[in-house]
Amino acid sequence: MPPPALLAHLLASLEGPTPVPRGARLLVAVSGGADSVSLLHGLHYFQGFFGWELHVLHLDHGLRGADSAADARWVRELCAGLALPCHTARAQVRLRARRQGLSLEMAARAARRQFFAAAARALEAPLIALGHTADDQDETLILNLARGAGLAGLSGYAPIQDFGACQLLRPLLTARHAEAVAFLERCHLTWREDASNRDPRFLRNRVRHAVLPRLERELNPRLRPALARARTLLAADSAYLENLTAAAYPLCRAPGRPPGLRVAPWPAQPEPVRRRPLLPRRHQLHHPGPRPAAPP
């Protein structure tokens, strides 16, 4: 019997766009849902071969009362069964959203990132693995398109993203949510269903359950692979402009410590370059490998 498709996606990513060094300490963000639980089981499956030290991170957002607390208990029990350390915390996302004038989605994202950063520092871990899949890529593209995003926003999540002193890894970007579920079912593994993932008050849920299915029905039944191709092309164009911007930086750089900018050469740059922030970190040219595309 061939291995589950999800393991094939995961291994291809670990050997390609999201390599994890042998023996590395790797943090895995686990909500309890099918995507993150399948990621954890997949990484645990390969752990013996690669010699990783896996730690699990779980944040209780405090949005669903007893259900949120039950998710946290379930993740701790899952980790105990796998003999993996589990680090949990609880956030007051509603309070944060109210105080900072954010949507619940944005406040939850900010709380997660704060938790991840603190855990990475405390554990001296350079890598955090997230369970984003090709479905998340599709939803993000539609959301960013509706907001009027440019190339960077339409290119989707990067497989590797700098995050303070560490990096975020997304090893499942070529896998589908359905493949994560199929993997868990085939291996007789369980996960938690978050009822809020079907709540239409959340914009991403409306894209997931209404917008994308309607586009598939009425516009293109093969919309998902088409979106994947578009992301790949847009990412390549975005990387090209990053390189042009990096090349323009020395022309506009003024000597001194810290270095300033000579404004005069800037208007001569092409408009797509001028729209990009000219920062010292772009002095190094980007040479990205091929970005993963979702399977048809």
Coordinates of C-alpha atoms in Angstrom, one line a residue:
M1 CA 0.0 0.0 0.0
P2 CA 1.5 3.4 -0.9
P3 CA 2.1 5.9 1.9
P4 CA -0.5 8.5 2.5
A5 CA -0.3 11.5 0.2
L6 CA 0.2 13.9 3.1
L7 CA 3.4 12.1 4.1
A8 CA 4.7 12.4 0.6
H9 CA 3.9 16.2 0.6
L10 CA 5.6 16.6 3.9
L11 CA 8.8 14.7 3.0
A12 CA 9.1 16.5 -0.3
S13 CA 8.9 19.8 1.5
L14 CA 11.4 18.7 4.2
E15 CA 13.8 17.8 1.4
G16 CA 13.1 20.9 -0.5
P17 CA 11.7 24.3 0.4
T18 CA 11.4 23.8 4.2
P19 CA 14.5 21.8 5.3
V20 CA 14.9 21.1 9.0
P21 CA 18.5 20.2 10.0
R22 CA 19.1 16.8 11.6
G23 CA 18.9 17.0 15.4
A24 CA 17.2 20.4 15.3
R25 CA 14.8 21.6 18.1
L26 CA 11.6 22.1 16.2
L27 CA 8.5 23.7 17.7
V28 CA 5.1 22.6 16.2
A29 CA 2.0 24.8 16.5
V30 CA -1.0 22.5 17.2
S31 CA -4.5 23.9 17.5
G32 CA -6.1 20.4 17.6
G33 CA -7.6 20.7 14.1
A34 CA -6.9 18.2 11.3
D35 CA -4.2 20.2 9.6
S36 CA -2.0 20.8 12.6
V37 CA -2.6 17.4 14.1
S38 CA -1.7 15.7 10.8
L39 CA 1.5 17.9 10.6
L40 CA 2.4 16.8 14.2
H41 CA 1.9 13.1 13.4
G42 CA 3.8 13.4 10.2
L43 CA 6.8 15.1 11.8
H44 CA 6.6 12.6 14.7
Y45 CA 6.7 9.8 12.1
F46 CA 10.0 11.2 10.6
Q47 CA 11.4 12.2 14.0
G48 CA 13.4 9.0 14.5
F49 CA 15.1 9.3 11.1
F50 CA 16.0 13.0 11.4
G51 CA 16.7 13.0 15.1
W52 CA 14.6 16.1 15.8
E53 CA 13.6 17.3 19.2
L54 CA 9.9 18.2 18.9
H55 CA 8.0 20.5 21.2
V56 CA 4.3 21.3 20.8
L57 CA 2.8 24.8 21.2
H58 CA -0.9 25.4 21.9
L59 CA -2.6 28.7 22.6
D60 CA -6.1 28.8 24.1
H61 CA -7.6 31.9 22.6
G62 CA -10.3 32.0 25.3
L63 CA -13.0 32.5 22.7
R64 CA -15.1 29.4 23.2
G65 CA -15.2 28.9 26.9
A66 CA -15.2 25.3 28.0
D67 CA -14.6 24.1 24.4
S68 CA -11.3 26.1 24.2
A69 CA -10.2 24.6 27.5
A70 CA -11.1 21.1 26.3
D71 CA -9.0 21.6 23.2
A72 CA -6.0 22.5 25.3
R73 CA -6.5 19.4 27.5
W74 CA -6.9 17.3 24.3
V75 CA -3.6 18.6 22.9
R76 CA -1.8 17.9 26.2
E77 CA -3.1 14.4 26.2
L78 CA -2.1 13.9 22.6
C79 CA 1.4 15.0 23.4
A80 CA 1.6 12.8 26.4
G81 CA 0.7 9.8 24.2
L82 CA 3.5 10.8 21.8
A83 CA 5.9 11.4 24.7
L84 CA 6.4 15.0 23.5
P85 CA 6.7 18.2 25.6
C86 CA 3.7 20.5 25.3
H87 CA 3.7 24.2 26.1
T88 CA 0.3 25.9 26.4
A89 CA -0.9 29.4 27.3
R90 CA -4.2 31.2 27.4
A91 CA -4.9 34.6 25.8
Q92 CA -7.7 37.1 26.2
V93 CA -8.4 37.7 22.5
R94 CA -11.7 39.5 22.9
L95 CA -10.2 41.9 25.4
R96 CA -7.2 42.4 23.1
A97 CA -9.5 43.1 20.1
R98 CA -11.5 45.6 22.0
R99 CA -8.5 47.5 23.4
Q100 CA -6.6 47.6 20.2
G101 CA -9.5 48.1 17.8
L102 CA -8.9 44.8 16.0
S103 CA -11.1 42.1 14.5
L104 CA -11.2 38.9 16.5
E105 CA -9.2 37.2 13.7
M106 CA -6.5 39.8 13.7
A107 CA -6.3 39.9 17.5
A108 CA -6.1 36.1 17.6
R109 CA -3.3 36.1 15.1
A110 CA -1.4 38.7 17.1
A111 CA -1.8 36.7 20.3
R112 CA -0.5 33.5 18.6
R113 CA 2.5 35.3 17.2
Q114 CA 3.3 36.8 20.6
F115 CA 3.0 33.3 22.2
F116 CA 5.2 31.7 19.4
A117 CA 7.9 34.4 19.8
A118 CA 8.0 34.0 23.6
A119 CA 8.2 30.2 23.3
A120 CA 11.0 30.3 20.7
R121 CA 13.0 32.6 23.0
A122 CA 12.4 30.5 26.1
L123 CA 13.2 27.2 24.4
E124 CA 16.0 28.7 22.3
A125 CA 14.4 27.1 19.2
P126 CA 15.1 28.5 15.8
L127 CA 12.2 26.9 13.9
I128 CA 8.4 26.8 14.3
A129 CA 6.3 24.6 12.0
L130 CA 2.8 25.7 11.1
G131 CA 0.0 23.6 9.5
H132 CA -1.0 25.9 6.7
T133 CA -2.2 24.0 3.6
A134 CA -3.0 24.8 0.0
D135 CA -6.6 25.5 1.1
D136 CA -5.3 28.3 3.4
Q137 CA -3.3 29.6 0.4
D138 CA -6.5 29.8 -1.8
E139 CA -8.4 31.6 0.9
T140 CA -5.6 34.1 1.6
L141 CA -5.3 34.9 -2.1
I142 CA -9.0 35.7 -2.4
L143 CA -9.0 37.8 0.8
N144 CA -5.9 39.8 -0.3
L145 CA -7.3 40.3 -3.8
A146 CA -10.5 41.7 -2.3
R147 CA -8.3 44.1 -0.2
G148 CA -6.5 45.3 -3.3
A149 CA -3.1 43.7 -2.5
G150 CA -0.1 43.7 -4.8
L151 CA 2.2 40.9 -5.9
A152 CA 3.5 40.1 -2.4
G153 CA 0.0 39.8 -1.0
L154 CA -1.2 37.6 -3.9
S155 CA 1.8 35.3 -3.8
G156 CA 0.5 33.3 -0.8
Y157 CA 2.4 32.2 2.3
A158 CA 6.1 31.7 1.9
P159 CA 7.4 28.2 2.9
I160 CA 10.0 29.8 5.1
Q161 CA 9.4 33.2 6.8
D162 CA 11.7 35.1 9.0
F163 CA 10.1 35.7 12.4
G164 CA 12.4 37.6 14.8
A165 CA 15.3 35.5 15.7
C166 CA 13.7 32.3 14.4
Q167 CA 11.8 31.1 11.3
L168 CA 8.3 30.0 10.5
L169 CA 8.1 26.8 8.4
R170 CA 5.0 25.7 6.4
P171 CA 5.7 22.2 5.3
L172 CA 2.2 21.4 4.1
L173 CA 1.6 24.2 1.6
T174 CA 1.3 21.6 -1.3
A175 CA -1.1 19.4 0.7
R176 CA -4.9 19.8 0.8
H177 CA -7.0 19.8 3.9
A178 CA -8.8 16.8 2.5
E179 CA -5.5 15.0 2.4
A180 CA -4.8 15.8 6.0
V181 CA -8.2 14.4 7.0
A182 CA -7.6 11.3 4.8
F183 CA -4.2 10.7 6.5
L184 CA -5.7 10.9 10.0
E185 CA -8.6 8.6 9.1
R186 CA -6.4 6.0 7.4
C187 CA -4.2 5.9 10.4
H188 CA -7.2 5.8 12.8
L189 CA -6.1 9.1 14.4
T190 CA -8.5 11.7 15.9
W191 CA -8.6 15.5 15.9
R192 CA -10.8 18.3 17.2
E193 CA -13.4 20.1 15.2
D194 CA -13.6 23.8 16.1
A195 CA -17.2 24.9 15.6
S196 CA -16.1 28.5 15.1
N197 CA -14.5 27.4 11.8
R198 CA -18.0 27.4 10.3
D199 CA -19.1 30.7 11.9
P200 CA -20.1 33.1 9.0
R201 CA -19.2 36.1 11.1
F202 CA -15.5 35.4 10.3
L203 CA -14.5 36.6 6.9
R204 CA -12.2 33.7 6.1
N205 CA -15.0 31.2 6.8
R206 CA -17.2 33.0 4.3
V207 CA -14.5 32.7 1.7
R208 CA -13.9 29.0 2.6
H209 CA -17.6 27.8 2.7
A210 CA -19.3 30.2 0.3
V211 CA -17.1 32.2 -2.0
L212 CA -14.6 29.5 -3.2
P213 CA -17.2 26.8 -3.7
R214 CA -19.4 29.2 -5.7
L215 CA -16.4 30.2 -7.9
E216 CA -15.7 26.5 -8.5
R217 CA -19.3 25.9 -9.5
E218 CA -19.9 28.9 -11.7
L219 CA -16.5 30.0 -12.9
N220 CA -14.0 27.1 -13.1
P221 CA -14.4 23.6 -11.6
R222 CA -10.5 23.4 -11.6
L223 CA -10.2 26.7 -9.7
R224 CA -7.8 25.3 -7.0
P225 CA -5.0 24.3 -9.4
A226 CA -5.6 27.5 -11.3
L227 CA -5.0 29.6 -8.2
A228 CA -1.9 27.5 -7.4
R229 CA -0.5 28.3 -10.8
A230 CA -1.3 32.0 -10.4
R231 CA 0.4 32.1 -7.0
T232 CA 3.5 30.5 -8.5
L233 CA 3.7 33.1 -11.3
L234 CA 3.0 36.0 -9.0
A235 CA 5.6 34.8 -6.5
A236 CA 8.2 34.7 -9.3
D237 CA 7.3 38.2 -10.4
S238 CA 7.5 39.5 -6.8
A239 CA 10.9 37.9 -6.3
Y240 CA 12.1 39.6 -9.5
L241 CA 11.0 43.0 -8.3
E242 CA 12.6 42.3 -4.9
N243 CA 15.9 41.8 -6.8
L244 CA 15.5 45.0 -8.7
T245 CA 14.8 46.9 -5.5
A246 CA 17.8 45.3 -3.8
A247 CA 20.0 46.4 -6.8
A248 CA 18.6 50.0 -6.5
Y249 CA 19.5 50.4 -2.9
P250 CA 23.3 51.0 -3.4
L251 CA 22.4 53.7 -6.0
C252 CA 20.4 55.6 -3.5
R253 CA 22.5 54.9 -0.4
A254 CA 24.3 57.8 1.2
P255 CA 27.5 57.1 3.2
G256 CA 27.4 57.4 7.0
R257 CA 26.4 55.4 10.1
P258 CA 23.7 54.6 10.0
P259 CA 23.5 55.0 6.2
G260 CA 21.0 57.4 4.8
L261 CA 19.4 57.7 1.4
R262 CA 20.1 60.1 -1.4
V263 CA 16.7 60.9 -2.7
A264 CA 17.7 62.2 -6.2
P265 CA 18.2 58.8 -7.9
W266 CA 14.9 57.4 -6.5
P267 CA 12.5 59.0 -9.0
A268 CA 14.5 57.5 -11.9
Q269 CA 13.6 54.0 -10.7
P270 CA 10.7 52.1 -12.4
E271 CA 7.3 52.7 -10.7
P272 CA 7.0 49.0 -9.5
V273 CA 10.3 49.4 -7.7
R274 CA 9.4 52.8 -6.2
R275 CA 6.2 51.2 -4.7
R276 CA 8.4 48.8 -2.7
P277 CA 10.0 50.0 0.5
L278 CA 13.8 50.6 0.1
L279 CA 15.3 49.0 3.1
P280 CA 18.9 48.0 3.9
R281 CA 17.7 44.4 4.4
R282 CA 17.1 44.2 0.7
H283 CA 20.7 44.9 -0.1
Q284 CA 21.1 41.1 -0.5
L285 CA 19.6 39.9 -3.7
H286 CA 17.0 37.1 -3.5
H287 CA 17.5 33.9 -5.4
P288 CA 14.4 31.9 -4.4
G289 CA 13.9 28.3 -5.5
P290 CA 10.7 27.2 -7.1
R291 CA 7.7 27.8 -4.9
P292 CA 5.4 24.9 -4.2
A293 CA 2.2 24.7 -6.2
A294 CA -0.9 23.0 -5.0
P295 CA -1.6 19.6 -6.6
P296 CA -4.4 19.4 -9.2

